[in-house]
mmCIF file of C-alpha atoms in Angstrom:
data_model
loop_
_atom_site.group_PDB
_atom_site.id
_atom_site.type_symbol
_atom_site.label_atom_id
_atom_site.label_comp_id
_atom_site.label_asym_id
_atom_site.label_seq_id
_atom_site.Cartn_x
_atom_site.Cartn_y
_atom_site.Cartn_z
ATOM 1 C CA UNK A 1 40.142 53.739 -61.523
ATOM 2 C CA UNK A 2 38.260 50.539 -62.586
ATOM 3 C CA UNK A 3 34.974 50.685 -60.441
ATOM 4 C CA UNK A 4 35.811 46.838 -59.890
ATOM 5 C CA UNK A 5 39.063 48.044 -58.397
ATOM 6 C CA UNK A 6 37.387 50.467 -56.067
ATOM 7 C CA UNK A 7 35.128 48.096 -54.772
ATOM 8 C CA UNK A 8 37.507 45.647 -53.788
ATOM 9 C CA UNK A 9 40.124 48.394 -52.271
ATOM 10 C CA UNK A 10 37.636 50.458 -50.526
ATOM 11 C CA UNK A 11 36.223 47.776 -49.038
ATOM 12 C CA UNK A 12 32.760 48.230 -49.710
ATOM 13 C CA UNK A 13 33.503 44.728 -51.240
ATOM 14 C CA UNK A 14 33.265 43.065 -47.793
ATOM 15 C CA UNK A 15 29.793 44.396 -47.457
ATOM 16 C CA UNK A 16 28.569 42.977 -50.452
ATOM 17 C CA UNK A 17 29.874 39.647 -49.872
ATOM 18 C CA UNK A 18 28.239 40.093 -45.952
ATOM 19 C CA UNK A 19 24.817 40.716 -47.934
ATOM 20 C CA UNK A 20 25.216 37.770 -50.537
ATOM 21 C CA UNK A 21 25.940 35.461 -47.729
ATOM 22 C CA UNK A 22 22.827 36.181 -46.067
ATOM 23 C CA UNK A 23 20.738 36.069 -49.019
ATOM 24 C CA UNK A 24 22.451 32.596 -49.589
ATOM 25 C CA UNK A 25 21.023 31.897 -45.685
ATOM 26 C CA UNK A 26 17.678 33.103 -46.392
ATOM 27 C CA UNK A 27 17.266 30.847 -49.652
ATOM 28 C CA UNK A 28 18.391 27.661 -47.589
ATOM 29 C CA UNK A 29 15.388 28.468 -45.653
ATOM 30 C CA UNK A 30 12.774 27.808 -48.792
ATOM 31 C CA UNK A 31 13.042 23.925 -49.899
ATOM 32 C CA UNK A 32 12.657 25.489 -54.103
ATOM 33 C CA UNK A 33 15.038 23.904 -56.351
ATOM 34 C CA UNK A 34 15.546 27.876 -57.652
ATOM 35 C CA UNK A 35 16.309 29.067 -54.470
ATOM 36 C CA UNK A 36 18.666 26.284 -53.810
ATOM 37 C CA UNK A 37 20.542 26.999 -57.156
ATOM 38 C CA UNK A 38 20.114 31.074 -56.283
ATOM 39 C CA UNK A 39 21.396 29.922 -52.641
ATOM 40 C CA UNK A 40 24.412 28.161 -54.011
ATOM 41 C CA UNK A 41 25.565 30.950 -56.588
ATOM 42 C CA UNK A 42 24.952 34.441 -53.950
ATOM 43 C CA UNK A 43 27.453 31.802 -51.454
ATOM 44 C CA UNK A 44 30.017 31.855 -53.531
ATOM 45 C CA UNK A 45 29.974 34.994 -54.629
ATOM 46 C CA UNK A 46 29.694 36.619 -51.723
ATOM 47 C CA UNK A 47 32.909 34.501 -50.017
ATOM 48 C CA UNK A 48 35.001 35.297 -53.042
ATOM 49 C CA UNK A 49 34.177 39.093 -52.424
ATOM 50 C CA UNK A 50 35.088 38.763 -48.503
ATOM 51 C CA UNK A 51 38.105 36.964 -49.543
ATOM 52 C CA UNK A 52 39.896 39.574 -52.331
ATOM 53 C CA UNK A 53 38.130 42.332 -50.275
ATOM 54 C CA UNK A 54 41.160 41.933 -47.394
ATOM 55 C CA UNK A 55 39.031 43.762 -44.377
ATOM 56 C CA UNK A 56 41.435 43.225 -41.453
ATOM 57 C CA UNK A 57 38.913 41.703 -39.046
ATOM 58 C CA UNK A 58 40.396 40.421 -36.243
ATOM 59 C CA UNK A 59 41.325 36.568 -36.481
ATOM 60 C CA UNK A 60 39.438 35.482 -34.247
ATOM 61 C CA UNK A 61 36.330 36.621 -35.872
ATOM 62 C CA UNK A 62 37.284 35.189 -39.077
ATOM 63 C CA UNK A 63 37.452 31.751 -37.152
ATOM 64 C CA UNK A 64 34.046 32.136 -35.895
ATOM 65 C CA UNK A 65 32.917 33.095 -39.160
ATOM 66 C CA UNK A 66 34.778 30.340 -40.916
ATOM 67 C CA UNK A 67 33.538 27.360 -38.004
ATOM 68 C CA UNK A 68 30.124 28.476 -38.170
ATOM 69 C CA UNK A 69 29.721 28.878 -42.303
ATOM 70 C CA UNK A 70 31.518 25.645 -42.547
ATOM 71 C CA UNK A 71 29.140 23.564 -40.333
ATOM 72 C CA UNK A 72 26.407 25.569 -42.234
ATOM 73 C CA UNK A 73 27.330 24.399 -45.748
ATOM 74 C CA UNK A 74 27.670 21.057 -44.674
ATOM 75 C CA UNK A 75 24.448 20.681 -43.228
ATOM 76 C CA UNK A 76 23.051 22.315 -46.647
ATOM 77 C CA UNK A 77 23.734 18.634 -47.995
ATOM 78 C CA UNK A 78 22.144 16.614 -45.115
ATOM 79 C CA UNK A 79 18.163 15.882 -45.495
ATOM 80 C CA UNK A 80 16.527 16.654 -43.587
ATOM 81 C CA UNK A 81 18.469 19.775 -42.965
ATOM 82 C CA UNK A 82 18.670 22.286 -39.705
ATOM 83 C CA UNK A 83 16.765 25.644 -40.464
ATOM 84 C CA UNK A 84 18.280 26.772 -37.134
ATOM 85 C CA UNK A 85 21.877 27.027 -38.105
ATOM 86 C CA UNK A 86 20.622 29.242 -40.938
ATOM 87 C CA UNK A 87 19.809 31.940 -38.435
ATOM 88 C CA UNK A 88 23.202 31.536 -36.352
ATOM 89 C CA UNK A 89 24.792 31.815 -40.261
ATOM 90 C CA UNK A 90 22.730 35.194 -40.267
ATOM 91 C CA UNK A 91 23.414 36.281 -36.693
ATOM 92 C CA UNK A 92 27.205 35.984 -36.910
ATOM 93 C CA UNK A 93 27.521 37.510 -40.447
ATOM 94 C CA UNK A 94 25.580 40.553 -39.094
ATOM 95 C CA UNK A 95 28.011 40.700 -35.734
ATOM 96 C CA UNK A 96 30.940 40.862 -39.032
ATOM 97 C CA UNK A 97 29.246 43.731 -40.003
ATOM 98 C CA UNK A 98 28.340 45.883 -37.513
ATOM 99 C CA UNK A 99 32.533 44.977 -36.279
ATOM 100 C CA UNK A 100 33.724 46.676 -39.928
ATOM 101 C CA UNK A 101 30.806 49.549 -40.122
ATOM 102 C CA UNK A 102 32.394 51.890 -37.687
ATOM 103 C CA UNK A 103 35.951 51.900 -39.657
ATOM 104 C CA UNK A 104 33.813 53.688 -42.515
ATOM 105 C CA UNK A 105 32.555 56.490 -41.191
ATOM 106 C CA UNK A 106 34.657 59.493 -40.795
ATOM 107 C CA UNK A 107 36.518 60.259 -37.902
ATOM 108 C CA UNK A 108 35.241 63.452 -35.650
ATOM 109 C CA UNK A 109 38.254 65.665 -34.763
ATOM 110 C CA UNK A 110 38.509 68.278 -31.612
ATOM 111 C CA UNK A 111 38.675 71.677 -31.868
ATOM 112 C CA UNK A 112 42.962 72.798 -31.447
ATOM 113 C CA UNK A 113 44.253 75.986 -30.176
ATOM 114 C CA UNK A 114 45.927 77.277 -33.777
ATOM 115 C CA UNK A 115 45.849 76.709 -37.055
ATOM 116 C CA UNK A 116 48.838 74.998 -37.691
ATOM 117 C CA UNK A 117 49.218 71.112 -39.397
ATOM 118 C CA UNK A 118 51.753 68.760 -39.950
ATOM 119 C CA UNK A 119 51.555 66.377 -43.021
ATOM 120 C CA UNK A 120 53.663 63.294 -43.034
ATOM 121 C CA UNK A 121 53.206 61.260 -46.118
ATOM 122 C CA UNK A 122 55.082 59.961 -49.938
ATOM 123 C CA UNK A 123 54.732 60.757 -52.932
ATOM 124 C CA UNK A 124 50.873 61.069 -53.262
ATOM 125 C CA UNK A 125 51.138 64.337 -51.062
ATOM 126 C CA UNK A 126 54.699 65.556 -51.901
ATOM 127 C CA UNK A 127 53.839 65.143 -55.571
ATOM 128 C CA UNK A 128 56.402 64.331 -58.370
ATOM 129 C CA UNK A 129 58.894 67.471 -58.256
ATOM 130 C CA UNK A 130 56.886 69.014 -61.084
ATOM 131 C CA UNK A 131 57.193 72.726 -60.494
ATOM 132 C CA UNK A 132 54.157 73.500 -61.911
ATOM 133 C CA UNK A 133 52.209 71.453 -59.557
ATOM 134 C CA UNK A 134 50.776 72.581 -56.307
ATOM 135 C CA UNK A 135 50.573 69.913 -53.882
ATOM 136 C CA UNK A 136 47.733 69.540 -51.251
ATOM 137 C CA UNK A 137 49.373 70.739 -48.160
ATOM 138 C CA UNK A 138 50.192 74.253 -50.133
ATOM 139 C CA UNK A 139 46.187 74.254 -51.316
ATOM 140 C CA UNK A 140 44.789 74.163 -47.773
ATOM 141 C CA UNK A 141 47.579 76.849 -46.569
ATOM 142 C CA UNK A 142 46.657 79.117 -49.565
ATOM 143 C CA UNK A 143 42.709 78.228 -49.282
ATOM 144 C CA UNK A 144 42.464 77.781 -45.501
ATOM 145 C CA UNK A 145 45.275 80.049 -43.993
ATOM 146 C CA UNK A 146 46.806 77.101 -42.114
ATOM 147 C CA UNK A 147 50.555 76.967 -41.519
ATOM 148 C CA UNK A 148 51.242 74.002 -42.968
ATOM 149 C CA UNK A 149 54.334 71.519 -42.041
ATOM 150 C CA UNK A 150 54.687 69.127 -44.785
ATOM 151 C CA UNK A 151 57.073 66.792 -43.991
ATOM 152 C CA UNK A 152 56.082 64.445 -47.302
ATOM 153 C CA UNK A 153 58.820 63.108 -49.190
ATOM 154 C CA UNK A 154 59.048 60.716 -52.408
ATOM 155 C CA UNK A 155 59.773 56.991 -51.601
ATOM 156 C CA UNK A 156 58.791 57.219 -48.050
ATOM 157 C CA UNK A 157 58.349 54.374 -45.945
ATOM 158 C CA UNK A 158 57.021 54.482 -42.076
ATOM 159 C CA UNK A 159 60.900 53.682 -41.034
ATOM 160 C CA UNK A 160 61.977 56.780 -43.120
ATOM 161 C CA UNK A 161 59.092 59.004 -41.854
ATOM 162 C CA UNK A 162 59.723 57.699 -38.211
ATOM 163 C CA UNK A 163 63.802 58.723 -38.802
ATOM 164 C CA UNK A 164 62.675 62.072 -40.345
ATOM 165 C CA UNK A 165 60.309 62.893 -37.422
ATOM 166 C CA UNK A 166 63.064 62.271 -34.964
ATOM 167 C CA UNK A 167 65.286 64.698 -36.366
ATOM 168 C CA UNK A 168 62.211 67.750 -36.690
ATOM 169 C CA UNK A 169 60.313 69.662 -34.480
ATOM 170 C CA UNK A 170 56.560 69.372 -34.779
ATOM 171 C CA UNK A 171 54.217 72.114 -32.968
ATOM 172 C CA UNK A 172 51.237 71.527 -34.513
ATOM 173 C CA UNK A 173 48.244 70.255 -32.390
ATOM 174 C CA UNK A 174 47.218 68.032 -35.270
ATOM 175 C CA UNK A 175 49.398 66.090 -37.937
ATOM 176 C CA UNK A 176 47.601 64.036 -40.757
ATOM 177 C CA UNK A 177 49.821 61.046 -41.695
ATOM 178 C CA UNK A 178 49.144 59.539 -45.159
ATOM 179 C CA UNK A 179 51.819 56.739 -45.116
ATOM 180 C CA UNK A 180 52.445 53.201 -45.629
ATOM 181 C CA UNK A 181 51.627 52.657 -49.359
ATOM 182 C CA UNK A 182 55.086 51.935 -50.111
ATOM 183 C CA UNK A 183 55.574 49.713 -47.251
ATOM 184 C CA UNK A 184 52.540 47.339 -49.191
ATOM 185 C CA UNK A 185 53.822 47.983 -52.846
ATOM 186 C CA UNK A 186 57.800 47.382 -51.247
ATOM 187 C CA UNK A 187 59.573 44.877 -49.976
ATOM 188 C CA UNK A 188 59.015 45.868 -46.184
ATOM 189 C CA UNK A 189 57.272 42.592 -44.486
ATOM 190 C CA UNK A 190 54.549 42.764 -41.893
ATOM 191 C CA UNK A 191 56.869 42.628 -38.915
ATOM 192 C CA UNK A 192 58.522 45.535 -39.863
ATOM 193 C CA UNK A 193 56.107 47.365 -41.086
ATOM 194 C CA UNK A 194 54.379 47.073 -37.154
ATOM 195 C CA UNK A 195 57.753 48.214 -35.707
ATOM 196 C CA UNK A 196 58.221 50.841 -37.923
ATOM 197 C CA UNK A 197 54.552 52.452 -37.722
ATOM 198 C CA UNK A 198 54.572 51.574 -34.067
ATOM 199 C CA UNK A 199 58.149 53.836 -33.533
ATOM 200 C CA UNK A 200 56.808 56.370 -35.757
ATOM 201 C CA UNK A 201 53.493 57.129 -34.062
ATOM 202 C CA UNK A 202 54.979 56.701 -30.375
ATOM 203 C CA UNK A 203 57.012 60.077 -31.518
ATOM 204 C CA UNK A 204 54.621 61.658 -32.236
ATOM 205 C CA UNK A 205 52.304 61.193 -29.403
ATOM 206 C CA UNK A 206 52.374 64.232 -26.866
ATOM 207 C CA UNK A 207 49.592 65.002 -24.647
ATOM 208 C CA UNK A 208 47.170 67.647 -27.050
ATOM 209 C CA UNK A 209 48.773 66.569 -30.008
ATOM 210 C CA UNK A 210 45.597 64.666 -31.996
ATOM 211 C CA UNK A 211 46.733 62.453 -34.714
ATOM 212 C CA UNK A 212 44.826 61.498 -38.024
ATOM 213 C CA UNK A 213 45.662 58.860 -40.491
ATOM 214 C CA UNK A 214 44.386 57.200 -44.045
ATOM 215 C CA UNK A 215 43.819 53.564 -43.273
ATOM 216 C CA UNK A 216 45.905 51.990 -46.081
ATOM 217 C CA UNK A 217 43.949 50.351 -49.347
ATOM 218 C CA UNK A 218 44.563 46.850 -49.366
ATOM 219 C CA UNK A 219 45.219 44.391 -52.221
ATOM 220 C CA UNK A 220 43.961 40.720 -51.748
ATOM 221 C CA UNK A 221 45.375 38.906 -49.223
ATOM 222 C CA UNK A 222 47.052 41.972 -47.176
ATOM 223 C CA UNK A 223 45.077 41.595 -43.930
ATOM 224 C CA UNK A 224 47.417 41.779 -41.835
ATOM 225 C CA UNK A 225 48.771 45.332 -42.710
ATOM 226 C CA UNK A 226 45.405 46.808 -41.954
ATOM 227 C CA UNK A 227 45.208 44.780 -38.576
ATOM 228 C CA UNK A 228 48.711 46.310 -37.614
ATOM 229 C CA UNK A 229 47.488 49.744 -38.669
ATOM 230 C CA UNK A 230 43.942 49.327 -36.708
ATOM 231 C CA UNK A 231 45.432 47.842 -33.661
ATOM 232 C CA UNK A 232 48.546 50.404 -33.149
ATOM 233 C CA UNK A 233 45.920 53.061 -34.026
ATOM 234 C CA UNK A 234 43.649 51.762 -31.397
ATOM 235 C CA UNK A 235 46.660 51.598 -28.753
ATOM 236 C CA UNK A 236 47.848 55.537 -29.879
ATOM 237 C CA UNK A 237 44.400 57.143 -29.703
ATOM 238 C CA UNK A 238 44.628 57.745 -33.580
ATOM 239 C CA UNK A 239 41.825 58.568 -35.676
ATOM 240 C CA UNK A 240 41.462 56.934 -38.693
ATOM 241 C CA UNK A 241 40.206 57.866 -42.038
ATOM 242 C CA UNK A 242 38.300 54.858 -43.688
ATOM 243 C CA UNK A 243 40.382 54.252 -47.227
ATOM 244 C CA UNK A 244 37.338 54.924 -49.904
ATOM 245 C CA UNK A 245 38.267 58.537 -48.905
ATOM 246 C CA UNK A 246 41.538 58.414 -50.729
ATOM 247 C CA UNK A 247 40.203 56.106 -53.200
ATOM 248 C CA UNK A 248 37.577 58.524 -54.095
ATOM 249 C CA UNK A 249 40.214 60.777 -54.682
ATOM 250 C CA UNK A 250 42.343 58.490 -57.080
ATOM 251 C CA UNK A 251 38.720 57.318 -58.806
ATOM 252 C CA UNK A 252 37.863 60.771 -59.625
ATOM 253 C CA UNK A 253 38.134 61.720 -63.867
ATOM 254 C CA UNK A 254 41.493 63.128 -64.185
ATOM 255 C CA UNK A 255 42.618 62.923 -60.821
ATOM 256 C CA UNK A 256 45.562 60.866 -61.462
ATOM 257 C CA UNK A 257 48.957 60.741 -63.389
ATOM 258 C CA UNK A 258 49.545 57.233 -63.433
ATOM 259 C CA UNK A 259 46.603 55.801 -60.901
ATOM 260 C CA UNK A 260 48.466 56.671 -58.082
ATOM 261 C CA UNK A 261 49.916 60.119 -58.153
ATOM 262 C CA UNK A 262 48.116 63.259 -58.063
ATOM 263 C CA UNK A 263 47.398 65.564 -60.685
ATOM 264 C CA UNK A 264 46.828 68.866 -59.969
ATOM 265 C CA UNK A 265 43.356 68.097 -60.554
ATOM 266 C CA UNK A 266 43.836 65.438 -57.981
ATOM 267 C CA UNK A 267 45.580 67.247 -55.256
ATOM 268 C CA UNK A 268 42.363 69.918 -55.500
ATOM 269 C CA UNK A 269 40.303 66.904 -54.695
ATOM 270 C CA UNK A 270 42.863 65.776 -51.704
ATOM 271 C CA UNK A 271 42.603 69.245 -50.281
ATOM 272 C CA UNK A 272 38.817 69.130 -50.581
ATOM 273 C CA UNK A 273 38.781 65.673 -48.771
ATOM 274 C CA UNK A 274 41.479 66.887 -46.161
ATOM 275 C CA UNK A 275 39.518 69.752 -45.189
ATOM 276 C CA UNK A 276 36.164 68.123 -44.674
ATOM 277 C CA UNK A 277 37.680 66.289 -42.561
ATOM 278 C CA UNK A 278 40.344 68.744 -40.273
ATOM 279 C CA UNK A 279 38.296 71.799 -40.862
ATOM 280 C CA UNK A 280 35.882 71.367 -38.347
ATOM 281 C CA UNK A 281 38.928 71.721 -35.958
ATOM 282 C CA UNK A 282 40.319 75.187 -36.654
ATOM 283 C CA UNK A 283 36.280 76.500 -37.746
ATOM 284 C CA UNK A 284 35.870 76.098 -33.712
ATOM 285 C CA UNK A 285 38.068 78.259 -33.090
#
């Protein structure tokens, strides 16, 4: 995966625009026709990597940020100008950050009573139908000993995965749900994409029943897919793994077919990153 690519998806993107827009508020400070020019250029680069970096803040944040950097820049061309506002520029941008920070670090899950999983998910888990290949959810039941219910299929969508729930029975005290990356690459619109996630995870809440999922890469412009996906999380108690965990998957050397599904390679890596994360759940045991 380009590195460029990673940065934007992952997300780490909105971080570095955070920290070029409060260099660009520390330069306005100085009066230095360098640090005016430096001042201009970290500005725009660090809005154009907020922008394409798509971190589904909340709306209402964005406004503040937007009011406040707004007034900001266009007291940069008054003389004299307002060193105060530069502070308030710095104060909000850091509030932006330590919002997004949390959404990055990995979830902690509870011990469970057995060491069973379920595994909803598309074609990145279920693989391609090559026979040869041994998908991720077979890895951790042959490395791990966990009885595995992989309910992945190719092509699926959170409507499809909510339908396909309906009709199984799931006993496991955990499932892992790696789904929605056709519902961005498709034709499925925001609207439907909340109702269909929303249907699908109100099945599978049950009292004991802990639910983990991959918060969806997003390309430019997609906000509002991660907002649905961080708000219905938030509503179902689910615990969500920040996206430059899959990413590092699909970035590592050989990891990928076609930059999206696994290789076997690549579904060694998944297991790896599955595991750090659910193992501390059946090692309690």
């Amino acid at each position: 995966m380009n590195p460029v690519v990673y940065h934007i998806a992952s997300g780490q993107a909105f971080f570095t625009g955070c920290t070029l827009i409060l260099l660009a508020a520390l330069l306005s400070l100085s009066q230095s026709k360098l640090s005016q020019r430096g001042m201009s250029l970290a500005f725009l680069l660090g809005v154009i990597a907020v922008v394409v970096s798509s971190t589904p803040l909340p709306w209402w944040l964005y406004g503040v940020l937007g009011v406040v950097t707004l007034i900001w820049l266009l007291i940069q061309f008054r003389k004299p100008k307002r060193r105060g506002l530069s502070y308030v520029l710095i104060v909000v941008w850091l509030a932006a950050v330590g919002w997004e920070l949390p959404f990055h670090l990995l979830p902690r899950v509870d011990p469970v009573e057995d060491r069973s999983l379920t595994v909803i998910g598309d074609s990145v888990t279920a693989g391609l139908g090559d026979p040869q290949t041994t998908t991720w959810p077979v890895l951790l039941n042959h490395e791990h000993g966990l009885t595995v219910q992989d309910l992945s299929r190719v092509g699926a969508t959170v409507a499809s995965a909510r339908k396909q729930v309906a009709e199984t029975r799931i006993k496991s005290p955990l499932v892992l749900l790696e789904i929605g990356g056709n519902d961005i690459l498709g034709s499925t619109t925001p609207a439907e994409f909340e109702t269909g996630l929303e249907q699908l995870l109100a099945e599978l809440a049950a009292p004991g029943r802990q639910l983990v999922m991959l918060e969806l890469p997003l390309p430019p412009f997609y906000n509002r897919f991660g907002l649905i996906q961080r708000k219905l999380a938030r509503k179902y108690g689910v615990k969500l793994v920040p996206k430059r965990v899959f990413l590092s998957v699909l970035a590592g050397g050989g990891a990928t077919l076609d930059s999206i599904h696994l290789s076997q390679a690549g579904h060694q890596q998944m297991a790896d990153e599955v595991w750090e994360i659910v193992g501390p759940a059946y090692q309690a045991e």
